[in-house]
Amino acid sequence: MEGVVGGADEHLIGEAEKIAVALGRMFPGLCEVVLHDLRDPRHAIRAIENNLSGRQVGDSATELGLARIADPEYPSVIQNYPNRFPDGRPVKSTSIGLKNAAGEYVAALCLNLDVSVLSPVTLALSNLVATETEHREQPLETLRDRNSRELRQTVEELAAERAATPRSLSRQDKKALVRQLHHDGYFDSRDAAQTIADLLGVSRATVYNYSK
């Protein structure tokens, strides 16, 4: 009987793997899809499609996975919760627990949407809107600079504190945000003014005016 149950569990996970691969390939560069085999929490990742987090097949289960292993009554679906990739990019995640016929969690399908693509800078540099790069003076490698990532994250967080995206802020809030960035020393980094201008949807001259 145990062999039959084990075979059924393996079949379920195999079917879930097809879904993981298909979903990841449907949203290249946007949504990481990870299938966790909760029967082996130390080596839980069975498949990872559209890898955005840097994890690998065979890596361990997350806290959510361990919680499901410990408690079969743990919610099957945790929808749209905030998360972050290791490099700091904001993520919207959904985790779906999969139970076998005995009511035990044997797998979890997790979707991690990179919401940093909502940033004007990332949009301008992503493959989805590649034509916009023709009008950019900065090289694509600029986004790989750690200071630029930190600046983008700070701007998004300051805007979020005002329940808005950077571009939807009022003129007064944009001015206050720029002055705070200037006070915190972000203007010392290379091309900071242009990066801030892109994020806020204003000109570089406006950014300098706001900083005074």
Tab-separated table of N, CA and C in Angstrom, residues 1 3-4 15-16 19 25 50 57 83 87 96 133 144 196 202 208:
chain	number	residue	atom	x	y	z
A	1	MET	N	0.827	-1.204	0.000
A	1	MET	CA	0.000	0.000	0.000
A	1	MET	C	0.860	1.252	0.000
A	3	GLY	N	3.774	1.605	-1.263
A	3	GLY	CA	4.319	1.835	-2.588
A	3	GLY	C	3.322	2.485	-3.513
A	4	VAL	N	2.047	2.099	-3.362
A	4	VAL	CA	0.997	2.691	-4.186
A	4	VAL	C	0.843	4.172	-3.870
A	15	GLU	N	2.922	15.821	-12.446
A	15	GLU	CA	1.929	16.637	-13.139
A	15	GLU	C	2.088	18.110	-12.783
A	16	ALA	N	2.382	18.377	-11.514
A	16	ALA	CA	2.593	19.760	-11.084
A	16	ALA	C	3.821	20.364	-11.758
A	19	ILE	N	2.986	21.997	-14.978
A	19	ILE	CA	2.358	23.307	-14.784
A	19	ILE	C	3.423	24.359	-14.484
A	25	ARG	N	7.443	29.633	-18.501
A	25	ARG	CA	7.759	29.970	-19.894
A	25	ARG	C	6.741	30.932	-20.497
A	50	ASN	N	12.359	29.885	-15.132
A	50	ASN	CA	12.499	31.337	-15.202
A	50	ASN	C	13.153	31.847	-13.915
A	57	VAL	N	17.826	23.685	-8.287
A	57	VAL	CA	17.173	22.403	-8.022
A	57	VAL	C	17.960	21.691	-6.926
A	83	ASN	N	7.185	39.955	-0.902
A	83	ASN	CA	8.403	39.173	-0.758
A	83	ASN	C	9.546	39.958	-1.390
A	87	ASP	N	18.548	39.992	-4.161
A	87	ASP	CA	19.194	41.261	-4.520
A	87	ASP	C	18.353	42.473	-4.148
A	96	ILE	N	0.985	27.746	-3.439
A	96	ILE	CA	-0.133	26.815	-3.517
A	96	ILE	C	0.322	25.455	-3.025
A	133	THR	N	15.073	51.737	-25.442
A	133	THR	CA	16.501	51.836	-25.153
A	133	THR	C	17.225	52.667	-26.213
A	144	ARG	N	23.278	47.311	-13.160
A	144	ARG	CA	23.973	46.303	-12.374
A	144	ARG	C	24.787	46.912	-11.246
A	196	ILE	N	16.955	59.154	-10.769
A	196	ILE	CA	15.809	59.665	-10.013
A	196	ILE	C	14.786	60.279	-10.966
A	202	VAL	N	10.187	62.781	-14.433
A	202	VAL	CA	10.434	64.211	-14.625
A	202	VAL	C	11.788	64.380	-15.300
A	208	TYR	N	17.151	68.533	-10.163
A	208	TYR	CA	18.102	69.466	-9.564
A	208	TYR	C	17.376	70.646	-8.902
